[in-house]
mmCIF file of C-alpha atoms in Angstrom:
data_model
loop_
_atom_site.group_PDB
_atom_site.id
_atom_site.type_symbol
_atom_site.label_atom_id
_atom_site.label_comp_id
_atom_site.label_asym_id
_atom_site.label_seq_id
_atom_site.Cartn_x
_atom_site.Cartn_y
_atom_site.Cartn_z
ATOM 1 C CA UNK A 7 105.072 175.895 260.263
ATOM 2 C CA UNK A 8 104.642 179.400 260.907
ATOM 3 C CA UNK A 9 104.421 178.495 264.983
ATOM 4 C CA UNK A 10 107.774 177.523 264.473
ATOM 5 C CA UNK A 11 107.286 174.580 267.065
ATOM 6 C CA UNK A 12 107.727 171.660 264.536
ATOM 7 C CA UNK A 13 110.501 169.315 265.686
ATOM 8 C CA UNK A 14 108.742 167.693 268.837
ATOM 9 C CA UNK A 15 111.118 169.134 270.900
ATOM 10 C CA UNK A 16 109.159 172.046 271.027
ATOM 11 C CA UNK A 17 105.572 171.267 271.049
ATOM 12 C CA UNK A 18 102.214 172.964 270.440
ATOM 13 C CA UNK A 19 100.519 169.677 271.467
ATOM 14 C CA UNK A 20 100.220 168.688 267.951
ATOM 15 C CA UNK A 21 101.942 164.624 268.558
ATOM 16 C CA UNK A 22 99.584 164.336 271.629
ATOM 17 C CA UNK A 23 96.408 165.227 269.668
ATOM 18 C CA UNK A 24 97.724 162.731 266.442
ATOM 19 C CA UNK A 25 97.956 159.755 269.419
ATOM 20 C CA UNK A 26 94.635 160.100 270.520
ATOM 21 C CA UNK A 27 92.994 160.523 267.514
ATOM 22 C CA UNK A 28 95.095 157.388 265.740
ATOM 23 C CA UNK A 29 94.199 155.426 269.112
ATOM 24 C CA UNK A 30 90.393 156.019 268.692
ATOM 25 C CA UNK A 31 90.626 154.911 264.901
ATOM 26 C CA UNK A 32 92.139 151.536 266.507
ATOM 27 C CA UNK A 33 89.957 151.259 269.251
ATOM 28 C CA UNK A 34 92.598 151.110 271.427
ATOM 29 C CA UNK A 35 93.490 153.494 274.655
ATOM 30 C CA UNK A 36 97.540 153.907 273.535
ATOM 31 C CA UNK A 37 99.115 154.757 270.586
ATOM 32 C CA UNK A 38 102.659 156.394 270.432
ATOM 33 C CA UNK A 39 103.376 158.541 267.305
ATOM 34 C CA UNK A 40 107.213 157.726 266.252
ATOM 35 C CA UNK A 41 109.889 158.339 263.827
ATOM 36 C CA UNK A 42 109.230 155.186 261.923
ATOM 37 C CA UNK A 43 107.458 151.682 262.077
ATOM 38 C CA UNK A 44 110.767 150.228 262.428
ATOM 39 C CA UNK A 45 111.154 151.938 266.143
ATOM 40 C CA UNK A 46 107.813 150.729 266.962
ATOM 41 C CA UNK A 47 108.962 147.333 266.145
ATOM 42 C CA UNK A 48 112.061 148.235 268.285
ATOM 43 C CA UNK A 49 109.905 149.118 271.040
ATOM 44 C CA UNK A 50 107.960 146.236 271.191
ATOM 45 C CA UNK A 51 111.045 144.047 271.364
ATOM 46 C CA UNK A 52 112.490 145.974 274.252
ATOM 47 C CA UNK A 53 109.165 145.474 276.123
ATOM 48 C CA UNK A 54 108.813 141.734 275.978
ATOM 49 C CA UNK A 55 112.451 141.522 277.028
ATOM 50 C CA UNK A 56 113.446 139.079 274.207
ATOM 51 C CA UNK A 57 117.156 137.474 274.951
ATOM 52 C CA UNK A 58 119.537 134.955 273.069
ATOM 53 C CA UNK A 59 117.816 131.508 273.536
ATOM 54 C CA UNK A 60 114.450 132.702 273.444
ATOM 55 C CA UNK A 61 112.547 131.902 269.846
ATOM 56 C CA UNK A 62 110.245 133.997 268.027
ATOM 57 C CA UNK A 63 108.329 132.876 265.307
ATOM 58 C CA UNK A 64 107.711 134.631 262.111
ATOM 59 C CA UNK A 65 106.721 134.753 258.291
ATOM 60 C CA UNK A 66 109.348 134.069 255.496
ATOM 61 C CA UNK A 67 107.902 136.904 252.590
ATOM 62 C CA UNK A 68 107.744 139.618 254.275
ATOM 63 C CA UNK A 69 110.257 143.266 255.004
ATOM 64 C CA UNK A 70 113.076 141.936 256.685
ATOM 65 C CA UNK A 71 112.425 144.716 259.376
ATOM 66 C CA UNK A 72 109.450 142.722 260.431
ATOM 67 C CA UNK A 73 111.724 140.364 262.730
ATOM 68 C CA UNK A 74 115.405 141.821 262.276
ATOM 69 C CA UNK A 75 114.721 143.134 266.020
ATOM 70 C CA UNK A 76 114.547 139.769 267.214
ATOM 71 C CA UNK A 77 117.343 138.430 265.339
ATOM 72 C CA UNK A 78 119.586 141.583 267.428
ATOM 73 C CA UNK A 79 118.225 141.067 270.376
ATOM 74 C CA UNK A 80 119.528 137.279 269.939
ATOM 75 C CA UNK A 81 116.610 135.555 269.262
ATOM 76 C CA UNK A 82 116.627 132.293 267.566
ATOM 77 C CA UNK A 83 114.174 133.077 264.407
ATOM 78 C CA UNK A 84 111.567 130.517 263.342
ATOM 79 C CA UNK A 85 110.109 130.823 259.597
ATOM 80 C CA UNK A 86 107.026 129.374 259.562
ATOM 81 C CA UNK A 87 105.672 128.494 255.746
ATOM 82 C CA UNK A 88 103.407 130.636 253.745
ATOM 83 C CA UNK A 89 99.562 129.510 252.922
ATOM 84 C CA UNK A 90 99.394 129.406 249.300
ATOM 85 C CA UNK A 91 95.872 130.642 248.631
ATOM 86 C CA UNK A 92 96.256 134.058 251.457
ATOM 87 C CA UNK A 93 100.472 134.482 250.982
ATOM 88 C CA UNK A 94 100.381 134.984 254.623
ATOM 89 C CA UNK A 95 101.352 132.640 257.256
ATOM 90 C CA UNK A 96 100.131 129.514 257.635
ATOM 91 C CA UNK A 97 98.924 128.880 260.921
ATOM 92 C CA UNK A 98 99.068 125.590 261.045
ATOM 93 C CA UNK A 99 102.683 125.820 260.248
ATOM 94 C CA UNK A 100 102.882 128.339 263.456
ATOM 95 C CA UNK A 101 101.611 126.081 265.743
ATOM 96 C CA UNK A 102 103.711 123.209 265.154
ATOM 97 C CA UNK A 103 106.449 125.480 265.885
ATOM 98 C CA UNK A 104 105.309 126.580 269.006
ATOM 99 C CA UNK A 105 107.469 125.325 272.582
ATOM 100 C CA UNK A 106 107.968 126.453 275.452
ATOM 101 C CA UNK A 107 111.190 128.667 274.402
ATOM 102 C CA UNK A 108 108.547 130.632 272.076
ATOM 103 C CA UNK A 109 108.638 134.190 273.345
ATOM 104 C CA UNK A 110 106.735 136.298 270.679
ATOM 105 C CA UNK A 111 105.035 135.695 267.534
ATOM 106 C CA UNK A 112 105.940 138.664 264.925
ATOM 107 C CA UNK A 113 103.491 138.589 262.249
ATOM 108 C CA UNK A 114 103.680 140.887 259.077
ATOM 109 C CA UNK A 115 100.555 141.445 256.945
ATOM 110 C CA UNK A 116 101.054 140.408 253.023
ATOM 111 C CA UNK A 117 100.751 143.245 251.443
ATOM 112 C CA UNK A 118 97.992 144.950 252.799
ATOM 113 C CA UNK A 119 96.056 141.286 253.050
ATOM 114 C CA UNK A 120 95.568 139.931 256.382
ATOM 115 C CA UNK A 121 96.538 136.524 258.328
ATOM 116 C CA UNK A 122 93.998 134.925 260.354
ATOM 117 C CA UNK A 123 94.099 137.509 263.191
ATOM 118 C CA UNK A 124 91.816 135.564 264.983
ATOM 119 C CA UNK A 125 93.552 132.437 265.445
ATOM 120 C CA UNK A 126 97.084 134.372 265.571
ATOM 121 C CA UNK A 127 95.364 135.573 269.110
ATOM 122 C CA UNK A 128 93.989 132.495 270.252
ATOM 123 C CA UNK A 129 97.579 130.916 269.850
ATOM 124 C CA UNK A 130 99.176 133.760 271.790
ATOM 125 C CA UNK A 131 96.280 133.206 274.539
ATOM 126 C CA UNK A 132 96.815 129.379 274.256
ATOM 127 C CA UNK A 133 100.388 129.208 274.687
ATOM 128 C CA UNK A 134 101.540 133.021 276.324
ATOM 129 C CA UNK A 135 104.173 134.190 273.763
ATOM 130 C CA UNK A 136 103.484 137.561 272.678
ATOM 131 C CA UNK A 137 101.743 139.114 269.043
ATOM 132 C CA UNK A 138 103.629 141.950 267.214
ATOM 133 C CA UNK A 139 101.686 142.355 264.217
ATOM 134 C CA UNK A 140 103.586 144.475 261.054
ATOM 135 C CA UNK A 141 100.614 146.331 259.614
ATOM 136 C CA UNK A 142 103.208 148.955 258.369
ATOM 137 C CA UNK A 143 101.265 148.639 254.773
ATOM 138 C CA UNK A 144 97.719 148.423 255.758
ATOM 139 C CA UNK A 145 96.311 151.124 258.133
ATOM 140 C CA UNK A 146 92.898 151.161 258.965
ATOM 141 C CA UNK A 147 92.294 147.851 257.593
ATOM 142 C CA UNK A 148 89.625 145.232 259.446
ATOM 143 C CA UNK A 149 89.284 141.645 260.622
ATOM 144 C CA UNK A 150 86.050 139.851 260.825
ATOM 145 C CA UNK A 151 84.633 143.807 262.166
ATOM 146 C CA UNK A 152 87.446 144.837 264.619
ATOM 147 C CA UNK A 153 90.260 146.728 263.737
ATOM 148 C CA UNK A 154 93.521 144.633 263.771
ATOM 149 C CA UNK A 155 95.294 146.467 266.547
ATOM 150 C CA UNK A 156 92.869 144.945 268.879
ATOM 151 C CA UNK A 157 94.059 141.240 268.532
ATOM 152 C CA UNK A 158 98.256 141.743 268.557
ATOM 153 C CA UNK A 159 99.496 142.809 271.639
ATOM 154 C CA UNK A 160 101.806 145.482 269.959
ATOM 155 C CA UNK A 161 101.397 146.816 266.324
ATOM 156 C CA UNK A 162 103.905 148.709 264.396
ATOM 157 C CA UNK A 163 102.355 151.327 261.551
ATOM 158 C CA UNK A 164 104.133 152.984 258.826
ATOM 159 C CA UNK A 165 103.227 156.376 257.472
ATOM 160 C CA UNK A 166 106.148 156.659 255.406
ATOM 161 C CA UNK A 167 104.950 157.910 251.643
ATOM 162 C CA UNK A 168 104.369 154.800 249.657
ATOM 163 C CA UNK A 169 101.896 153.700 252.600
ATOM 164 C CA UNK A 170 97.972 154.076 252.206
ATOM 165 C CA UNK A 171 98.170 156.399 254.883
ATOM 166 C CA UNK A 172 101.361 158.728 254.525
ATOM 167 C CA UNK A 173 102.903 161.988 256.470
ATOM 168 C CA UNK A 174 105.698 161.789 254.696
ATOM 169 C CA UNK A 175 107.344 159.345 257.489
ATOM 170 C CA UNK A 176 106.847 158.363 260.393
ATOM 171 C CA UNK A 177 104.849 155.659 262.116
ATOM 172 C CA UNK A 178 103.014 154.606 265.291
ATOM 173 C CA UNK A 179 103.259 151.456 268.129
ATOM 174 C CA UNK A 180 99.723 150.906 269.081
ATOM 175 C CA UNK A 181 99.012 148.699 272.050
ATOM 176 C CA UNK A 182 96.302 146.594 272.927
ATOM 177 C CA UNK A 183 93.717 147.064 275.593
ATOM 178 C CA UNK A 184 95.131 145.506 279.039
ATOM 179 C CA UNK A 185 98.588 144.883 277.938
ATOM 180 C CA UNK A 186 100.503 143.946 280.925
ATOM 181 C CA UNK A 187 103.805 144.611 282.635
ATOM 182 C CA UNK A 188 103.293 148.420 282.460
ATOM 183 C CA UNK A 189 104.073 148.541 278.843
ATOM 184 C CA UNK A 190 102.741 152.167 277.703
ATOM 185 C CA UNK A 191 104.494 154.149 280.346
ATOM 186 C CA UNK A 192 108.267 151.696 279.408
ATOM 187 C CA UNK A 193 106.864 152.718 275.838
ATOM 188 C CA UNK A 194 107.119 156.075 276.039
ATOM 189 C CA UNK A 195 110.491 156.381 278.235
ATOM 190 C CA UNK A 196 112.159 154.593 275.603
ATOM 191 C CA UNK A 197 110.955 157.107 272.704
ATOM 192 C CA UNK A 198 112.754 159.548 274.767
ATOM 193 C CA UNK A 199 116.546 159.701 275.066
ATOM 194 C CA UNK A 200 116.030 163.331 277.287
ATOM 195 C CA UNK A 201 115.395 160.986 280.542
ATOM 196 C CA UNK A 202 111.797 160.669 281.709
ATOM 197 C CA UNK A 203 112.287 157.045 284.224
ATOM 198 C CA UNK A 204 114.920 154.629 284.728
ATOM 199 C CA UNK A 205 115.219 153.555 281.182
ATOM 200 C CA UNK A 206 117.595 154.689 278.847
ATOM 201 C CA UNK A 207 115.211 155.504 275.677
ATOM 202 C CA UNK A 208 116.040 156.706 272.277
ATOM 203 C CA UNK A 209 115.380 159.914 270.180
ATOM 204 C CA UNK A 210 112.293 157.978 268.363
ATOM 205 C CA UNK A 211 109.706 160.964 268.729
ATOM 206 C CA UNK A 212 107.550 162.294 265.794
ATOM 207 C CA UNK A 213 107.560 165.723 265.005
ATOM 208 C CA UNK A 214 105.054 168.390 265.497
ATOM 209 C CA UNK A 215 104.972 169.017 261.363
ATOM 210 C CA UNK A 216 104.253 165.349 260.408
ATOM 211 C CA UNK A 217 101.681 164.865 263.080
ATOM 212 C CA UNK A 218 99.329 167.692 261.665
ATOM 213 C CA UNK A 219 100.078 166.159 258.306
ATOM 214 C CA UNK A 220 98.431 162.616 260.203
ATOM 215 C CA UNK A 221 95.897 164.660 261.627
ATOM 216 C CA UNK A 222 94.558 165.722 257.834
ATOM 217 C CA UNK A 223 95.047 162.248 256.398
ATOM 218 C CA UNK A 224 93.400 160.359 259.077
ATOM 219 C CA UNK A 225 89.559 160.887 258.348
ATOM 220 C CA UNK A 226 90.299 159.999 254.754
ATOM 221 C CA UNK A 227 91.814 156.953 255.656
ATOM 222 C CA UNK A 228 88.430 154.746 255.180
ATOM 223 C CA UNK A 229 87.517 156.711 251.731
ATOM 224 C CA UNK A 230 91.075 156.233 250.676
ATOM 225 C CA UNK A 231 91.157 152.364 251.544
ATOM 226 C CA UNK A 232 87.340 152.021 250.062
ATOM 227 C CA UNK A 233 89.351 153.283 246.869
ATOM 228 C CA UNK A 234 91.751 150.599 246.778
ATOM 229 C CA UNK A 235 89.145 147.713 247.393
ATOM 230 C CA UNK A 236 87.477 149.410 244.523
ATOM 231 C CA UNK A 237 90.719 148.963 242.032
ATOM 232 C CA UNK A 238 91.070 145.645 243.519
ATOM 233 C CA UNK A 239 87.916 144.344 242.991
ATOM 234 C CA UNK A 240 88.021 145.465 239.234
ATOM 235 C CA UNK A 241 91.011 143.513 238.896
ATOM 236 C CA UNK A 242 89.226 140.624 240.376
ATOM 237 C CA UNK A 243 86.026 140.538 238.277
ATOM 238 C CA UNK A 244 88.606 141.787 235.114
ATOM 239 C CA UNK A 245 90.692 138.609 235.431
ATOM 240 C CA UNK A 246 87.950 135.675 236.362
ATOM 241 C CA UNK A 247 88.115 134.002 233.652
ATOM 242 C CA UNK A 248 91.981 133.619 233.710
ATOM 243 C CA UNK A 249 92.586 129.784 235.152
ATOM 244 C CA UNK A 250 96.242 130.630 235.083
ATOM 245 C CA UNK A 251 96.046 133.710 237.320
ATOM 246 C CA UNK A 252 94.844 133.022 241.220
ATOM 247 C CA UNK A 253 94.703 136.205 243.505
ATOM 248 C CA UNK A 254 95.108 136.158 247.184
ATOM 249 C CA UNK A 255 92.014 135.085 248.396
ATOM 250 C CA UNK A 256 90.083 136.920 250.309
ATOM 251 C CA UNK A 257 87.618 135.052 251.462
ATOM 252 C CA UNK A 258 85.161 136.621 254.696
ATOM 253 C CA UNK A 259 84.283 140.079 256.074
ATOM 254 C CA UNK A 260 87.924 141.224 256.052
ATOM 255 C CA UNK A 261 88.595 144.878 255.106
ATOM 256 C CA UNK A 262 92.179 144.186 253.662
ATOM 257 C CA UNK A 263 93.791 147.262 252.225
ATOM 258 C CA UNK A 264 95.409 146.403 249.134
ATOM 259 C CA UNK A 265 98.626 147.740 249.236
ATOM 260 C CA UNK A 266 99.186 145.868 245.624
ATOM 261 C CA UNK A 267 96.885 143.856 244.220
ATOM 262 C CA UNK A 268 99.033 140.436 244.566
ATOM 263 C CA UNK A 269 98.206 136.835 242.632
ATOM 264 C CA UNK A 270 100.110 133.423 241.052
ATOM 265 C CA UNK A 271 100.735 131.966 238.076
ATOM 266 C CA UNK A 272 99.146 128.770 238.233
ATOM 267 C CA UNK A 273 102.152 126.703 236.696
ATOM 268 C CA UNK A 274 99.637 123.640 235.919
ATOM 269 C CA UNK A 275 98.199 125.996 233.440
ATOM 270 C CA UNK A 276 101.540 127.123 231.567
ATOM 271 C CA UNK A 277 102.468 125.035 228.742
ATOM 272 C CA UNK A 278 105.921 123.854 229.253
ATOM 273 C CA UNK A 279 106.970 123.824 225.148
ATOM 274 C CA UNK A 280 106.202 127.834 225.239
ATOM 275 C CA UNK A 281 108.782 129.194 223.539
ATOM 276 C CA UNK A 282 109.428 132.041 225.774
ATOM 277 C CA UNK A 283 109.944 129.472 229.205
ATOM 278 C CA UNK A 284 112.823 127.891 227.303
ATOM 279 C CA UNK A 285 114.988 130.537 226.343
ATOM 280 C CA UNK A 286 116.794 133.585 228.230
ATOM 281 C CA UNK A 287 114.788 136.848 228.396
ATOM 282 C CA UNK A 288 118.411 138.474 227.640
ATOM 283 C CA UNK A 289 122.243 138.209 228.176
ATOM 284 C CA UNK A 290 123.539 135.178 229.892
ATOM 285 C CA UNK A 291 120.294 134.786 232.190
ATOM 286 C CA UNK A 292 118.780 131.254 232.879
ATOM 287 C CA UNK A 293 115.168 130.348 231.101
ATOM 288 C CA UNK A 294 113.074 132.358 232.928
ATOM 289 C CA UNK A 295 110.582 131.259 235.624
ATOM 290 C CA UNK A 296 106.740 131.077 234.952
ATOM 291 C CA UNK A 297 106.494 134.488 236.921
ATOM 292 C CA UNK A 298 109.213 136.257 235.659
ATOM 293 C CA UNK A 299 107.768 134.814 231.962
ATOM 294 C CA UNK A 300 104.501 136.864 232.352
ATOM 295 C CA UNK A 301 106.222 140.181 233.711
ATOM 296 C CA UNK A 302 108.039 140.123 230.478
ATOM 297 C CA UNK A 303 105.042 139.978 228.481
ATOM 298 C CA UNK A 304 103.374 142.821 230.379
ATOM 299 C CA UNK A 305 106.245 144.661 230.031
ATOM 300 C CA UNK A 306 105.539 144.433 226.650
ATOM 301 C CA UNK A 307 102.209 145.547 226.920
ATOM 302 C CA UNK A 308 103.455 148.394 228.885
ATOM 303 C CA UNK A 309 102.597 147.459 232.019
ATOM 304 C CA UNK A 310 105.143 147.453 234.575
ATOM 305 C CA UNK A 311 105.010 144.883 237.628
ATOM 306 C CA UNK A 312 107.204 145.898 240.696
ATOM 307 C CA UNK A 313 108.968 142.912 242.551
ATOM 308 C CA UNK A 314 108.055 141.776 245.426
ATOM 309 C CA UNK A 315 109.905 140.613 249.199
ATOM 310 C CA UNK A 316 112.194 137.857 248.491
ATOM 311 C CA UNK A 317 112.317 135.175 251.889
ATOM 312 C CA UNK A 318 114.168 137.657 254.652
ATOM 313 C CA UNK A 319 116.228 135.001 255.541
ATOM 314 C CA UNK A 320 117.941 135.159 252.406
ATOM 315 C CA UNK A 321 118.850 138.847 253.292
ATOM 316 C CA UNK A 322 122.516 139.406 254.398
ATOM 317 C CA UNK A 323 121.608 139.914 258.394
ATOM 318 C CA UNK A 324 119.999 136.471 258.291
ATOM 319 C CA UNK A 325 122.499 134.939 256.576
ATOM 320 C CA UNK A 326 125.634 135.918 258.134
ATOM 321 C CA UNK A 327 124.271 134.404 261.058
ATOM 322 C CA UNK A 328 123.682 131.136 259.392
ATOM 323 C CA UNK A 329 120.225 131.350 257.865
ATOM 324 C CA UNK A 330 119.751 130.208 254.347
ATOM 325 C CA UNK A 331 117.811 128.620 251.481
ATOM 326 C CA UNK A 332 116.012 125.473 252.150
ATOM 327 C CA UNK A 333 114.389 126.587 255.778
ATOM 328 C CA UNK A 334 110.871 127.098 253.876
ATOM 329 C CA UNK A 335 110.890 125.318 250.205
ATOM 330 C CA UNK A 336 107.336 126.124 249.929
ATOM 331 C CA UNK A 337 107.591 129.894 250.287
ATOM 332 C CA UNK A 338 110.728 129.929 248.440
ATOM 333 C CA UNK A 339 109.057 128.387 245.005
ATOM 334 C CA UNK A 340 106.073 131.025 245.241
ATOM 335 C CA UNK A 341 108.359 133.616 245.954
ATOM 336 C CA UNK A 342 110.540 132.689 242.626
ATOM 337 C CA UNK A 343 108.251 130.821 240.356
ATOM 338 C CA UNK A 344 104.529 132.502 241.043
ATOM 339 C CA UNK A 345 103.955 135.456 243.127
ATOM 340 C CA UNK A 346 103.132 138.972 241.121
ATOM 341 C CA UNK A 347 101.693 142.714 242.117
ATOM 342 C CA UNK A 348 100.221 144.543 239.534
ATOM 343 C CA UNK A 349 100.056 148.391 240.026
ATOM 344 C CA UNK A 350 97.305 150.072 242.105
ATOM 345 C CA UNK A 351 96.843 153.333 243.343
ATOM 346 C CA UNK A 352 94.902 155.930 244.204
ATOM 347 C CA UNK A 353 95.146 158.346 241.190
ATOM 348 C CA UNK A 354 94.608 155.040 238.931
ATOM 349 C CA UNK A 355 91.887 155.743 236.651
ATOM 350 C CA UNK A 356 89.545 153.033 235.082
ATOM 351 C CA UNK A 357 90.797 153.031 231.840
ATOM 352 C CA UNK A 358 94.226 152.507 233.570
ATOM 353 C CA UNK A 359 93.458 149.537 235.391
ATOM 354 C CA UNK A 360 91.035 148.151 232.111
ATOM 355 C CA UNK A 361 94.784 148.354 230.560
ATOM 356 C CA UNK A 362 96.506 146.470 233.230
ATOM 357 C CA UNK A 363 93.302 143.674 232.810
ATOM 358 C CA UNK A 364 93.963 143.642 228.935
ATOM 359 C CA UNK A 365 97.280 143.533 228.997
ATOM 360 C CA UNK A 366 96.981 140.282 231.310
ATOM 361 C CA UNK A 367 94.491 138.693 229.357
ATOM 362 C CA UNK A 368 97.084 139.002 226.302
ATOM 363 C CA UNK A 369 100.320 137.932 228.215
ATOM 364 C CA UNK A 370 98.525 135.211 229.741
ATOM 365 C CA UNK A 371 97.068 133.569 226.366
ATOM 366 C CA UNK A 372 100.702 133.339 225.311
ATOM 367 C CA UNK A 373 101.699 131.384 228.690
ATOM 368 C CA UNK A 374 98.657 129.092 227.960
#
């Protein structure tokens, strides 16, 4: 600040050192430092060219700003189910989808928990379309040893302040290694609206201010995200012996982040005659759902469970243009009946989240 060269405009070489050093934590060669994830997504859909016809394939529970791109470029949007053990995509359900109009897969991580990155690639190698993978909540986070930036061809990471990695705002497109069709120098002409090549950019940069902020947080990014596993895996061992609760699984040598700590209610395990399932939870409200049961307990037990992405075709911009419920019943009755995040953070102390793991154990003998 006292340089006084803080907007980007005016630059002390501040952005430039933040992309290099964010690139080396991928293991990448490019990373741009921008505005926001959401450019970075922009970005990326400018460089694969998408146009009306073309289909891109995507999951249901997720921001909507992981495909709204698409969807105003003129895509045709495909919503492929969600597994019910990882809440990520299901795979399987993405290749059935795949044709020959596919143009892009764009893949958001759950949460800080990952999709199988591995066989996300091999589809995009199989069949050509292209990988944009939305790791806006999980920076610095691991698949099976490499860094996820290394299997999408472009990534779009958000530093805005409720990430695990925050300058305030901001974000970053990372590319991967060999990336064809010229796509870092078209990358950085459209960050630009001043003029730097035949494309008409935008005014996307990052300033100087919010890239020395980066510069600080990034070599606490692995301590920070060891912190969260740490939380996480209390929870886990906390809530074992709770049939009725099933976290994401996690299964192999996957760093995920954590962004919440995300389960289900197991509705096998509820009984149905519970009192509190077959009444309103106030006003004129319909009995509540198995999910929304429990968050009223643990309300109760002051404990307070934010809510979560509802399907983002049930979001106006999908709608309006003729998107609606029914497209993936599967996702849609996790989403409603099951899925919960209880709280984690950094400044959580152990006799915090010991509260949060009590105060389940207590709602969830009353669901039983």
């Amino acid at each position: 600040m006292k340089s006084g060269l803080v907007s980007g405009l005016t630059s002390d070489g501040k952005v430039d050192a933040f992309a290099s050093e964010f690139a080396s934590h991928c293991g990448v060669d490019f990373a741009l430092p921008l505005n926001g994830a959401c450019n970075a997504r922009s970005i990326a859909t400018h460089l694969i060219g998408l146009e009306p016809g073309d289909e891109v394939i995507t999951n249901p529970i997720t921001y909507i700003a992981t495909a709204i791109y698409p969807l105003r470029a003129g895509a045709t949007i495909r919503f492929a189910e969600t597994n019910p053990d990882t809440l990520n995509i299901d795979v399987d359900a993405v290749e059935d989808l795949v044709n020959e109009r596919t143009r892009a897969l764009y893949v958001s991580s759950y949460e800080g928990y990952f999709p199988n990155m591995a066989r996300l690639r091999k589809i995009t190698d199989d069949h050509d379309p292209r990988f944009v993978f939305n790791p806006a909540r999980c920076a610095g986070g691991r698949y099976d040893g490499r860094h996820t930036a290394q299997y999408a061809d472009a990534s779009a990471f958000s530093f805005q302040e409720q990430k695990n990695m925050a300058t305030c705002d901001d974000g970053a497109l990372v590319l991967r290694d060999g990336v064809s069709g010229g796509w870092t120098r078209k990358a950085t002409q459209l960050r630009n609206v001043r003029g730097t090549g035949e494309i008409i950019g935008e005014n996307f940069r990052m300033d100087e201010l919010r890239a020395a902020t980066g510069h600080t947080q990034l070599p606490k990014l692995d301590t920070m995200n060891d912190e969260r596993r740490a939380i996480a895996q209390r929870y886990t061992d906390g809530l074992a012996d709770l049939p009725m609760i099933k976290p994401v699984q996690t299964d192999g040598p996957h760093n995920h982040v954590y962004h919440w700590y995300v389960a289900r209610i197991a509705s096998d395990q509820i009984k149905a005659e519970t009192a509190i399932l077959n009444q309103p939870l106030g006003g004129e409200d319909p009995a509540p759902t198995p999910r929304d049961a429990f968050a009223h307990l643990m309300r109760a037990e002051d404990v307070d469970m934010p809510t979560h992405n509802q399907p983002a075709y049930l979001d106006e911009p999908f709608t309006l243009r003729g998107y609606g419920e029914g497209i993936c019943p599967e996702s849609e009755r996790l989403w409603r009946d099951e899925i919960f995040r209880l709280p984690l953070n950094l400044d959580m102390t152990e006799g915090q989240a010991d509260h949060v793991i009590s105060a389940a154990h207590t709602s969830a003998e009353q669901l039983a």
